[in-house]
Amino acid sequence: METLTLVGCQFGDEGKGKIIDHLSKDFDMTVRFNGGENAGHTVVVGDKTIKYHLVPAGFLRARTVVIAKGVVINLRRLIEELEFLKTFRSNFDLKISDLAHVVTELHFKRDSYLEQLRGEGKIGTTLKGIGPAYESKFGRYGIRLTDFRNPDGLKRQLALMSKIYQIPYEEGYVDNLMSDYERLEPYVCDTRAYLEEELNGGKKALFETANGTFIDIDSGTYPFVTSSYTTSGGVTVGTGLSPKYFTKFLGVAKAYTTRVGEGMFPTELSGPEADRLRKLGNEFGTTTGRPRRVGYLDIPMLRKAVKLNSLDYLALTKVDVLGKMDGIKVAVSYESNGSEIREFDPATTPDKVNYETFASWSNDRSKLNEYIEFIQDELRVPIVLIGVGEKRDAIETNGQIAF
Ligand code: GDP
Ligand code: IMO
Ligand code: MG
């Protein structure tokens, strides 16, 4: 089976978009299967910056892109994104799962309401209705694309959602939803059956996970997480394909760590050092523009990510950014209650973080090699790709990927 599943190893924004764009030239299909427009995947092509939110980031290079059933879709947003992307590629082939759930206006309002209700304890969501869309899915009052084939059922489901949330919707909202659906209908199909047939016929697929390992609904720093499965196991439920199709996993890690939103962050920096790293890395959220919290690389976190995702390969991004810092640090272990901890536990904030220091590599490439070898040795996973700049082609191959 020729598939590769790509996951983010930290809190999201690891630079997955650029790696997906690079890898997708070797795949027939690329597939999104979790999250929604909370994802923001950047690819810099020439002097243009593309920010993918719902469309798979393999759009420019893969023959076919698929939005599988685990994604929650804001229909209007998807239409707008496609309109923009068509200017880069008009001959695209898109398939959207008929079982994917729709993010409605009610979900947006509910997201804001819940954040307000949490007050100081807010999650810092993207306010794109993602949590509520999964909430309604699992609560069995969500709306799927297939429901648009039965307008009466759709109206009943929306009315039920409105009652549960105690949020009204405007007259004419169903008509707006329906007309958005009609524009997307030509792409809607049973994507599981499609993928199964293609894969059984020897075609290759790259499965691109949105978000990051430690904002996974179960394995992340709950409750400061997103509402989907962002670890590699999510690919089976998110696509509907059986686990036998997935054998190789690649993790993308930034050479340092960033986080948007609230929640634990053991290596977080503050003050001028944080400002410098944020500025050097242009660390502002792709979806919301919020400044990202920044810190050094966290090996205990990556040790856990390797296990949770069964990683075979790693891609390390933004080494050009980190190389400009003076006195680069890497967290190698934590201390809690007087004991050394080698692996990140999302439920326990460590008392202390132990670091090793590395020299800057801005004028000495051999120092970067030392950094990379250190990470590989600690994690026992080969770093096969290295991101050395923002541009699409600023990427170095450091090893082969066999899948
Ligand atoms: P994603 O959500 O994981 O796809 O990552 P984002 O697109 O949200 O954020 C990554 C940011 O880093 C984007 O602005 C990318 O253009 C940029 N980027 C990705 N790889 C590199 C790299 O190797 N070097 C530099 N300087 N920027 C990079
Ligand atoms: P990509 O795919 C970074 C974070 C939000 C917030 C929490 C919950 O670009 O890596 P949500 O709106 O999902 O309910 O927000 O999760 N978050 C992300 N952070 N990158 C992402 O996606 C994210 N998707 C969600 O900032 O803290
Ligand atoms: Mg992002």
Tab-separated table of C-alpha atoms and ligand atoms in Angstrom:
chain	number	residue	atom	x	y	z
A	1	MET	CA	0.000	0.000	0.000
A	2	GLU	CA	1.587	3.248	-1.053
A	3	THR	CA	0.534	5.789	1.516
A	4	LEU	CA	2.326	8.220	3.760
A	5	THR	CA	0.632	9.971	6.679
A	6	LEU	CA	2.050	13.322	7.751
A	7	VAL	CA	1.428	14.751	11.232
A	8	GLY	CA	2.479	17.859	13.165
A	9	CYS	CA	4.680	16.931	16.167
A	10	GLN	CA	4.070	19.953	18.403
A	11	PHE	CA	1.155	22.385	18.876
A	12	GLY	CA	0.450	23.042	15.173
A	13	ASP	CA	2.042	25.482	12.698
A	14	GLU	CA	5.145	23.312	12.367
A	15	GLY	CA	5.460	24.200	8.690
A	16	LYS	CA	3.424	21.238	7.454
A	17	GLY	CA	2.097	23.178	4.443
A	18	LYS	CA	5.489	23.597	2.836
A	19	ILE	CA	6.461	19.972	3.452
A	20	ILE	CA	3.134	18.722	2.046
A	21	ASP	CA	3.576	20.898	-1.051
A	22	HIS	CA	7.091	19.508	-1.529
A	23	LEU	CA	6.107	15.849	-1.050
A	24	SER	CA	2.889	16.006	-3.055
A	25	LYS	CA	4.749	15.947	-6.376
A	26	ASP	CA	5.360	12.238	-5.704
A	27	PHE	CA	1.717	11.410	-4.933
A	28	ASP	CA	-1.414	10.965	-7.035
A	29	MET	CA	-3.644	12.219	-4.248
A	30	THR	CA	-3.345	14.272	-1.087
A	31	VAL	CA	-6.044	13.958	1.542
A	32	ARG	CA	-7.205	16.144	4.474
A	33	PHE	CA	-9.104	14.176	7.106
A	34	ASN	CA	-9.398	16.239	10.313
A	35	GLY	CA	-10.052	19.747	11.587
A	36	GLY	CA	-11.508	22.559	9.551
A	37	GLU	CA	-10.594	26.122	8.729
A	38	ASN	CA	-8.742	26.395	12.050
A	39	ALA	CA	-5.851	24.996	10.008
A	40	GLY	CA	-3.661	27.469	8.145
A	41	HIS	CA	-1.016	25.907	5.913
A	42	THR	CA	1.322	28.314	4.168
A	43	VAL	CA	3.127	27.766	0.886
A	44	VAL	CA	5.171	30.589	-0.618
A	45	VAL	CA	5.210	30.279	-4.410
A	46	GLY	CA	7.334	32.945	-6.099
A	47	ASP	CA	6.120	36.250	-4.705
A	48	LYS	CA	2.698	34.846	-3.794
A	49	THR	CA	1.733	33.425	-0.393
A	50	ILE	CA	-0.935	30.737	-0.404
A	51	LYS	CA	-2.708	29.982	2.876
A	52	TYR	CA	-4.677	26.761	2.716
A	53	HIS	CA	-7.427	26.370	5.295
A	54	LEU	CA	-9.750	23.630	4.026
A	55	VAL	CA	-8.278	22.547	0.702
A	56	PRO	CA	-5.429	20.016	0.993
A	57	ALA	CA	-2.032	21.695	0.696
A	58	GLY	CA	-1.106	19.266	-2.097
A	59	PHE	CA	-3.531	21.171	-4.371
A	60	LEU	CA	-0.902	22.614	-6.710
A	61	ARG	CA	0.962	19.405	-7.433
A	62	ALA	CA	-1.130	16.298	-6.758
A	63	ARG	CA	-3.476	14.973	-9.465
A	64	THR	CA	-6.412	14.849	-7.026
A	65	VAL	CA	-7.121	16.416	-3.648
A	66	VAL	CA	-9.619	14.891	-1.247
A	67	ILE	CA	-11.461	16.336	1.748
A	68	ALA	CA	-12.422	13.242	3.711
A	69	LYS	CA	-15.244	12.727	6.184
A	70	GLY	CA	-13.364	13.757	9.345
A	71	VAL	CA	-13.094	17.395	8.200
A	72	VAL	CA	-15.724	19.942	9.300
A	73	ILE	CA	-16.476	22.307	6.435
A	74	ASN	CA	-17.550	25.933	6.318
A	75	LEU	CA	-19.086	25.824	2.833
A	76	ARG	CA	-18.738	29.527	2.085
A	77	ARG	CA	-15.108	29.519	3.161
A	78	LEU	CA	-14.374	26.521	0.949
A	79	ILE	CA	-15.982	28.221	-2.068
A	80	GLU	CA	-13.892	31.357	-1.482
A	81	GLU	CA	-10.715	29.339	-1.041
A	82	LEU	CA	-11.331	27.461	-4.286
A	83	GLU	CA	-12.003	30.695	-6.146
A	84	PHE	CA	-8.618	31.979	-4.972
A	85	LEU	CA	-6.801	28.718	-5.689
A	86	LYS	CA	-8.250	28.470	-9.205
A	87	THR	CA	-6.022	31.405	-10.157
A	88	PHE	CA	-3.036	29.141	-9.488
A	89	ARG	CA	-4.440	25.939	-10.969
A	90	SER	CA	-7.658	25.709	-12.962
A	91	ASN	CA	-7.462	22.009	-13.911
A	92	PHE	CA	-7.775	20.672	-10.372
A	93	ASP	CA	-9.645	17.546	-9.317
A	94	LEU	CA	-11.354	17.832	-5.920
A	95	LYS	CA	-13.440	15.247	-4.071
A	96	ILE	CA	-15.379	16.072	-0.898
A	97	SER	CA	-16.857	13.411	1.370
A	98	ASP	CA	-20.650	13.316	1.505
A	99	LEU	CA	-20.290	12.336	5.176
A	100	ALA	CA	-18.310	15.449	6.167
A	101	HIS	CA	-20.097	17.749	8.597
A	102	VAL	CA	-20.882	21.382	7.883
A	103	VAL	CA	-19.894	24.306	10.112
A	104	THR	CA	-22.839	26.696	10.321
A	105	GLU	CA	-23.372	30.209	11.606
A	106	LEU	CA	-24.747	28.641	14.801
A	107	HIS	CA	-21.428	26.904	15.427
A	108	PHE	CA	-19.544	30.187	15.097
A	109	LYS	CA	-21.840	31.833	17.626
A	110	ARG	CA	-21.601	28.879	19.975
A	111	ASP	CA	-17.776	28.956	19.807
A	112	SER	CA	-17.721	32.634	20.869
A	113	TYR	CA	-20.324	32.012	23.543
A	114	LEU	CA	-18.400	29.095	25.081
A	115	GLU	CA	-15.140	31.041	25.101
A	116	GLN	CA	-16.908	33.937	26.805
A	117	LEU	CA	-18.399	31.554	29.353
A	118	ARG	CA	-14.955	30.159	30.195
A	119	GLY	CA	-13.671	33.667	30.939
A	120	GLU	CA	-10.132	33.474	32.332
A	121	GLY	CA	-9.999	29.755	31.537
A	122	LYS	CA	-10.660	30.287	27.834
A	123	ILE	CA	-9.015	27.913	25.345
A	124	GLY	CA	-8.105	30.620	22.873
A	125	THR	CA	-9.852	28.887	19.977
A	126	THR	CA	-9.701	30.203	16.439
A	127	LEU	CA	-13.435	31.054	16.802
A	128	LYS	CA	-14.131	29.189	13.562
A	129	GLY	CA	-16.835	26.983	15.072
A	130	ILE	CA	-14.641	23.879	15.075
A	131	GLY	CA	-15.346	22.600	18.614
A	132	PRO	CA	-19.108	23.105	18.272
A	133	ALA	CA	-19.145	21.399	14.848
A	134	TYR	CA	-17.629	18.257	16.377
A	135	GLU	CA	-19.885	18.677	19.409
A	136	SER	CA	-22.976	18.592	17.187
A	137	LYS	CA	-21.549	15.690	15.178
A	138	PHE	CA	-21.105	13.536	18.266
A	139	GLY	CA	-24.328	14.888	19.780
A	140	ARG	CA	-26.127	13.653	16.628
A	141	TYR	CA	-27.641	16.968	15.678
A	142	GLY	CA	-24.993	17.931	13.115
A	143	ILE	CA	-25.508	18.498	9.405
A	144	ARG	CA	-23.677	16.417	6.833
A	145	LEU	CA	-23.294	17.162	3.149
A	146	THR	CA	-25.460	14.176	2.351
A	147	ASP	CA	-28.305	15.815	4.332
A	148	PHE	CA	-28.582	18.502	1.644
A	149	ARG	CA	-30.178	15.847	-0.572
A	150	ASN	CA	-33.166	15.920	1.797
A	151	PRO	CA	-33.993	19.592	2.518
A	152	ASP	CA	-36.753	18.753	5.034
A	153	GLY	CA	-34.362	16.651	7.123
A	154	LEU	CA	-31.767	19.402	6.901
A	155	LYS	CA	-34.256	22.013	8.156
A	156	ARG	CA	-35.293	19.741	11.037
A	157	GLN	CA	-31.670	19.177	12.069
A	158	LEU	CA	-30.873	22.911	11.965
A	159	ALA	CA	-33.998	23.710	13.991
A	160	LEU	CA	-32.938	21.130	16.582
A	161	MET	CA	-29.439	22.632	16.761
A	162	SER	CA	-30.958	26.072	17.197
A	163	LYS	CA	-33.091	24.781	20.086
A	164	ILE	CA	-30.178	23.014	21.785
A	165	TYR	CA	-27.926	26.078	21.502
A	166	GLN	CA	-30.738	28.538	22.158
A	167	ILE	CA	-29.427	30.518	19.207
A	168	PRO	CA	-31.854	31.595	16.472
A	169	TYR	CA	-30.968	31.807	12.789
A	170	GLU	CA	-32.165	34.236	10.181
A	171	GLU	CA	-34.965	33.515	7.757
A	172	GLY	CA	-33.264	32.600	4.503
A	173	TYR	CA	-30.233	30.995	6.158
A	174	VAL	CA	-31.204	27.531	4.929
A	175	ASP	CA	-31.504	28.890	1.379
A	176	ASN	CA	-28.020	30.394	1.641
A	177	LEU	CA	-26.601	27.116	2.906
A	178	MET	CA	-28.403	25.257	0.132
A	179	SER	CA	-27.045	27.515	-2.590
A	180	ASP	CA	-23.499	27.154	-1.219
A	181	TYR	CA	-23.967	23.386	-1.216
A	182	GLU	CA	-25.187	23.426	-4.821
A	183	ARG	CA	-21.956	25.095	-5.919
A	184	LEU	CA	-19.931	22.368	-4.253
A	185	GLU	CA	-22.203	19.444	-5.148
A	186	PRO	CA	-20.229	18.447	-8.280
A	187	TYR	CA	-17.303	17.535	-6.024
A	188	VAL	CA	-19.281	15.631	-3.385
A	189	CYS	CA	-18.960	11.834	-3.375
A	190	ASP	CA	-18.154	8.761	-1.291
A	191	THR	CA	-14.460	9.557	-0.777
A	192	ARG	CA	-13.774	6.370	1.184
A	193	ALA	CA	-14.852	4.215	-1.745
A	194	TYR	CA	-12.905	6.428	-4.145
A	195	LEU	CA	-9.685	6.228	-2.120
A	196	GLU	CA	-10.050	2.499	-1.573
A	197	GLU	CA	-10.366	1.863	-5.299
A	198	GLU	CA	-7.448	4.116	-6.181
A	199	LEU	CA	-5.168	2.651	-3.506
A	200	ASN	CA	-6.107	-0.903	-4.429
A	201	GLY	CA	-5.258	0.029	-8.020
A	202	GLY	CA	-1.710	1.004	-6.995
A	203	LYS	CA	-2.131	4.784	-6.742
A	204	LYS	CA	-0.264	6.736	-4.073
A	205	ALA	CA	-1.767	8.982	-1.415
A	206	LEU	CA	-0.363	11.452	1.090
A	207	PHE	CA	-2.605	11.960	4.114
A	208	GLU	CA	-2.101	15.393	5.623
A	209	THR	CA	-3.084	15.846	9.249
A	210	ALA	CA	-4.061	19.359	10.288
A	211	ASN	CA	-3.160	20.932	13.664
A	212	GLY	CA	-0.573	19.212	15.910
A	213	THR	CA	-0.043	16.190	18.170
A	214	PHE	CA	-0.397	18.025	21.485
A	215	ILE	CA	-3.686	19.669	20.589
A	216	ASP	CA	-5.216	16.220	19.887
A	217	ILE	CA	-8.574	15.893	21.651
A	218	ASP	CA	-7.361	12.946	23.771
A	219	SER	CA	-3.555	12.905	23.645
A	220	GLY	CA	-3.035	16.661	23.911
A	221	THR	CA	-2.997	19.178	26.761
A	222	TYR	CA	-6.745	18.821	27.434
A	223	PRO	CA	-8.829	20.990	27.686
A	224	PHE	CA	-6.490	23.322	25.752
A	225	VAL	CA	-6.825	21.290	22.574
A	226	THR	CA	-8.778	21.245	19.365
A	227	SER	CA	-11.729	18.879	18.913
A	228	SER	CA	-10.387	16.335	16.440
A	229	TYR	CA	-7.834	13.515	16.402
A	230	THR	CA	-4.581	15.082	15.281
A	231	THR	CA	-2.383	12.052	15.982
A	232	SER	CA	-1.747	9.414	13.347
A	233	GLY	CA	-4.609	7.132	14.450
A	234	GLY	CA	-7.019	9.844	13.343
A	235	VAL	CA	-6.340	8.976	9.724
A	236	THR	CA	-8.415	5.785	9.839
A	237	VAL	CA	-11.529	7.308	11.413
A	238	GLY	CA	-11.065	10.538	9.485
A	239	THR	CA	-11.006	8.820	6.101
A	240	GLY	CA	-13.124	5.738	6.840
A	241	LEU	CA	-10.352	3.563	5.379
A	242	SER	CA	-9.329	0.509	7.375
A	243	PRO	CA	-6.026	0.670	9.307
A	244	LYS	CA	-4.331	-1.717	6.848
A	245	TYR	CA	-3.837	1.184	4.413
A	246	PHE	CA	-1.524	3.100	6.743
A	247	THR	CA	2.006	1.937	7.383
A	248	LYS	CA	4.374	4.884	7.135
A	249	PHE	CA	4.286	8.065	9.200
A	250	LEU	CA	6.231	11.289	8.873
A	251	GLY	CA	6.247	13.933	11.587
A	252	VAL	CA	6.913	17.608	10.953
A	253	ALA	CA	8.634	19.506	13.771
A	254	LYS	CA	9.746	23.101	13.882
A	255	ALA	CA	13.384	23.532	15.012
A	256	TYR	CA	11.928	25.359	18.016
A	257	THR	CA	8.417	25.319	19.518
A	258	THR	CA	5.442	27.649	19.086
A	259	ARG	CA	1.895	27.647	20.350
A	260	VAL	CA	-1.181	29.786	19.668
A	261	GLY	CA	-3.885	29.805	22.309
A	262	GLU	CA	-3.682	28.795	25.957
A	263	GLY	CA	-2.256	25.703	27.665
A	264	MET	CA	0.967	24.186	28.953
A	265	PHE	CA	4.254	25.068	27.229
A	266	PRO	CA	7.320	23.871	29.207
A	267	THR	CA	10.004	25.610	27.105
A	268	GLU	CA	8.126	28.890	26.627
A	269	LEU	CA	10.331	32.002	26.499
A	270	SER	CA	9.404	35.481	27.586
A	271	GLY	CA	10.933	38.954	27.333
A	272	PRO	CA	13.441	40.068	24.701
A	273	GLU	CA	14.554	36.504	23.800
A	274	ALA	CA	10.949	35.580	22.969
A	275	ASP	CA	10.440	38.799	21.026
A	276	ARG	CA	13.565	38.131	18.993
A	277	LEU	CA	12.587	34.554	18.090
A	278	ARG	CA	9.004	35.609	17.270
A	279	LYS	CA	10.276	38.373	15.024
A	280	LEU	CA	12.917	36.227	13.314
A	281	GLY	CA	10.369	33.469	12.651
A	282	ASN	CA	7.496	35.845	11.854
A	283	GLU	CA	5.480	33.862	14.370
A	284	PHE	CA	1.989	35.235	13.925
A	285	GLY	CA	-0.973	32.878	13.413
A	286	THR	CA	-1.866	32.021	9.799
A	287	THR	CA	-5.589	31.791	10.591
A	288	THR	CA	-6.094	34.479	13.227
A	289	GLY	CA	-2.955	36.672	13.036
A	290	ARG	CA	-2.377	36.228	16.802
A	291	PRO	CA	1.260	36.392	18.014
A	292	ARG	CA	2.463	32.852	18.627
A	293	ARG	CA	4.007	31.955	21.964
A	294	VAL	CA	7.585	30.789	21.326
A	295	GLY	CA	10.206	28.597	23.021
A	296	TYR	CA	13.105	26.267	22.311
A	297	LEU	CA	12.844	22.723	20.967
A	298	ASP	CA	11.427	20.255	23.454
A	299	ILE	CA	12.892	16.756	23.051
A	300	PRO	CA	10.664	15.156	25.767
A	301	MET	CA	7.693	16.399	23.757
A	302	LEU	CA	9.077	14.962	20.530
A	303	ARG	CA	9.867	11.630	22.254
A	304	LYS	CA	6.171	11.386	23.062
A	305	ALA	CA	5.157	12.487	19.545
A	306	VAL	CA	7.347	9.742	18.044
A	307	LYS	CA	5.516	7.139	20.142
A	308	LEU	CA	1.988	8.503	19.734
A	309	ASN	CA	2.345	8.643	15.957
A	310	SER	CA	4.745	5.706	15.310
A	311	LEU	CA	6.980	8.054	13.371
A	312	ASP	CA	9.271	6.576	10.721
A	313	TYR	CA	10.629	9.923	9.537
A	314	LEU	CA	10.939	13.509	10.616
A	315	ALA	CA	11.035	16.806	8.727
A	316	LEU	CA	12.640	19.676	10.635
A	317	THR	CA	11.573	23.167	9.563
A	318	LYS	CA	12.775	26.725	10.149
A	319	VAL	CA	16.371	25.871	10.985
A	320	ASP	CA	17.307	29.115	9.170
A	321	VAL	CA	15.348	31.048	11.805
A	322	LEU	CA	16.737	29.260	14.863
A	323	GLY	CA	20.285	29.478	13.507
A	324	LYS	CA	20.164	33.256	13.902
A	325	MET	CA	19.659	33.052	17.671
A	326	ASP	CA	22.716	33.318	19.915
A	327	GLY	CA	23.091	30.453	22.367
A	328	ILE	CA	20.492	27.996	21.102
A	329	LYS	CA	18.976	25.761	23.756
A	330	VAL	CA	17.220	22.388	23.563
A	331	ALA	CA	15.173	20.848	26.380
A	332	VAL	CA	16.423	17.318	27.030
A	333	SER	CA	14.475	16.357	30.150
A	334	TYR	CA	12.235	17.754	32.876
A	335	GLU	CA	12.170	17.468	36.628
A	336	SER	CA	9.029	16.831	38.643
A	337	ASN	CA	8.937	16.174	42.404
A	338	GLY	CA	12.702	15.678	42.383
A	339	SER	CA	12.695	13.013	39.636
A	340	GLU	CA	13.992	13.291	36.105
A	341	ILE	CA	11.263	12.940	33.441
A	342	ARG	CA	12.276	12.105	29.868
A	343	GLU	CA	8.884	12.123	28.183
A	344	PHE	CA	6.238	14.845	27.991
A	345	ASP	CA	3.075	14.185	29.983
A	346	PRO	CA	0.278	16.499	28.789
A	347	ALA	CA	-1.326	16.391	32.244
A	348	THR	CA	1.734	17.438	34.311
A	349	THR	CA	3.490	20.774	34.195
A	350	PRO	CA	7.146	20.031	35.018
A	351	ASP	CA	8.835	21.874	37.914
A	352	LYS	CA	11.995	22.442	35.911
A	353	VAL	CA	13.302	22.000	32.367
A	354	ASN	CA	16.886	20.804	31.731
A	355	TYR	CA	18.562	22.233	28.637
A	356	GLU	CA	21.641	21.636	26.525
A	357	THR	CA	23.171	24.548	24.652
A	358	PHE	CA	24.191	24.657	20.981
A	359	ALA	CA	26.212	27.169	19.009
A	360	SER	CA	24.569	29.297	16.333
A	361	TRP	CA	25.028	28.012	12.783
A	362	SER	CA	24.463	31.229	10.887
A	363	ASN	CA	28.156	31.284	9.871
A	364	ASP	CA	29.051	27.627	10.348
A	365	ARG	CA	27.013	24.909	8.671
A	366	SER	CA	28.737	22.157	10.675
A	367	LYS	CA	26.959	23.447	13.795
A	368	LEU	CA	23.589	22.799	12.144
A	369	ASN	CA	24.719	19.256	11.329
A	370	GLU	CA	25.570	18.766	15.019
A	371	TYR	CA	22.071	19.981	15.993
A	372	ILE	CA	20.405	17.634	13.522
A	373	GLU	CA	22.493	14.644	14.544
A	374	PHE	CA	21.747	15.321	18.190
A	375	ILE	CA	17.977	15.295	17.560
A	376	GLN	CA	18.167	12.143	15.437
A	377	ASP	CA	20.181	10.363	18.107
A	378	GLU	CA	17.822	11.400	20.884
A	379	LEU	CA	14.702	10.384	18.961
A	380	ARG	CA	16.108	7.497	16.914
A	381	VAL	CA	14.167	8.710	13.890
A	382	PRO	CA	15.871	9.990	10.716
A	383	ILE	CA	15.380	13.630	9.753
A	384	VAL	CA	14.786	13.293	6.016
A	385	LEU	CA	13.853	16.880	5.120
A	386	ILE	CA	15.161	20.194	6.439
A	387	GLY	CA	13.372	23.516	5.954
A	388	VAL	CA	15.925	26.266	5.360
A	389	GLY	CA	13.732	29.208	4.340
A	390	GLU	CA	10.217	30.401	3.721
A	391	LYS	CA	10.197	29.873	-0.042
A	392	ARG	CA	8.769	26.725	-1.549
A	393	ASP	CA	12.101	25.339	-2.678
A	394	ALA	CA	14.064	26.264	0.459
A	395	ILE	CA	14.167	22.641	1.520
A	396	GLU	CA	17.047	20.170	1.765
A	397	THR	CA	16.846	16.416	1.411
A	398	ASN	CA	18.743	14.603	4.148
A	399	GLY	CA	17.589	11.042	3.551
A	400	GLN	CA	15.221	8.854	1.553
A	401	ILE	CA	11.564	8.182	2.333
A	402	ALA	CA	10.473	4.646	1.505
A	403	PHE	CA	6.752	4.013	1.674
B	1	GDP	P1	1.453	24.684	9.175
B	1	GDP	O1	0.163	25.056	9.826
B	1	GDP	O2	2.130	23.563	9.905
B	1	GDP	O3	1.313	24.402	7.712
B	1	GDP	O4	2.415	25.947	9.312
B	1	GDP	P2	2.007	27.476	9.071
B	1	GDP	O5	1.861	27.711	7.619
B	1	GDP	O6	0.869	27.890	9.949
B	1	GDP	O7	3.261	28.225	9.681
B	1	GDP	C1	4.547	27.984	9.243
B	1	GDP	C2	5.182	29.304	8.815
B	1	GDP	O8	6.560	29.088	8.618
B	1	GDP	C3	4.677	29.815	7.486
B	1	GDP	O9	4.730	31.221	7.482
B	1	GDP	C4	5.670	29.236	6.482
B	1	GDP	O10	5.784	30.021	5.295
B	1	GDP	C5	6.929	29.302	7.270
B	1	GDP	N1	7.924	28.260	6.981
B	1	GDP	C6	7.738	26.934	6.745
B	1	GDP	N2	8.914	26.303	6.652
B	1	GDP	C7	9.863	27.257	6.828
B	1	GDP	C8	11.301	27.217	6.875
B	1	GDP	O11	11.937	26.176	6.743
B	1	GDP	N3	11.927	28.417	7.110
B	1	GDP	C9	11.257	29.586	7.272
B	1	GDP	N4	11.939	30.696	7.491
B	1	GDP	N5	9.927	29.647	7.227
B	1	GDP	C10	9.242	28.494	7.026
B	2	IMO	P1	-2.446	24.103	11.737
B	2	IMO	O1	-3.057	23.016	10.881
B	2	IMO	C1	-1.991	26.027	15.605
B	2	IMO	C2	-5.349	25.735	18.389
B	2	IMO	C3	-6.037	27.058	18.643
B	2	IMO	C4	-6.505	26.856	20.062
B	2	IMO	C5	-6.916	25.382	20.067
B	2	IMO	C6	-8.408	25.155	19.857
B	2	IMO	O2	-2.309	25.394	11.039
B	2	IMO	O3	-1.198	23.620	12.379
B	2	IMO	P2	-9.997	25.406	17.742
B	2	IMO	O4	-10.353	26.632	16.941
B	2	IMO	O5	-9.391	24.308	16.936
B	2	IMO	O6	-11.117	24.943	18.608
B	2	IMO	O7	-8.860	25.938	18.767
B	2	IMO	O8	-6.179	24.774	19.023
B	2	IMO	N1	-5.226	25.359	16.962
B	2	IMO	C7	-4.116	25.508	16.246
B	2	IMO	N2	-2.922	26.050	16.572
B	2	IMO	N3	-2.178	25.502	14.391
B	2	IMO	C8	-3.356	24.945	14.051
B	2	IMO	O9	-3.561	24.334	12.878
B	2	IMO	C9	-4.400	24.943	14.983
B	2	IMO	N4	-5.669	24.503	14.986
B	2	IMO	C10	-6.163	24.747	16.205
B	2	IMO	O10	-5.135	28.145	18.529
B	2	IMO	O11	-5.446	27.002	20.955
B	3	MG	MG	-0.789	26.716	10.588
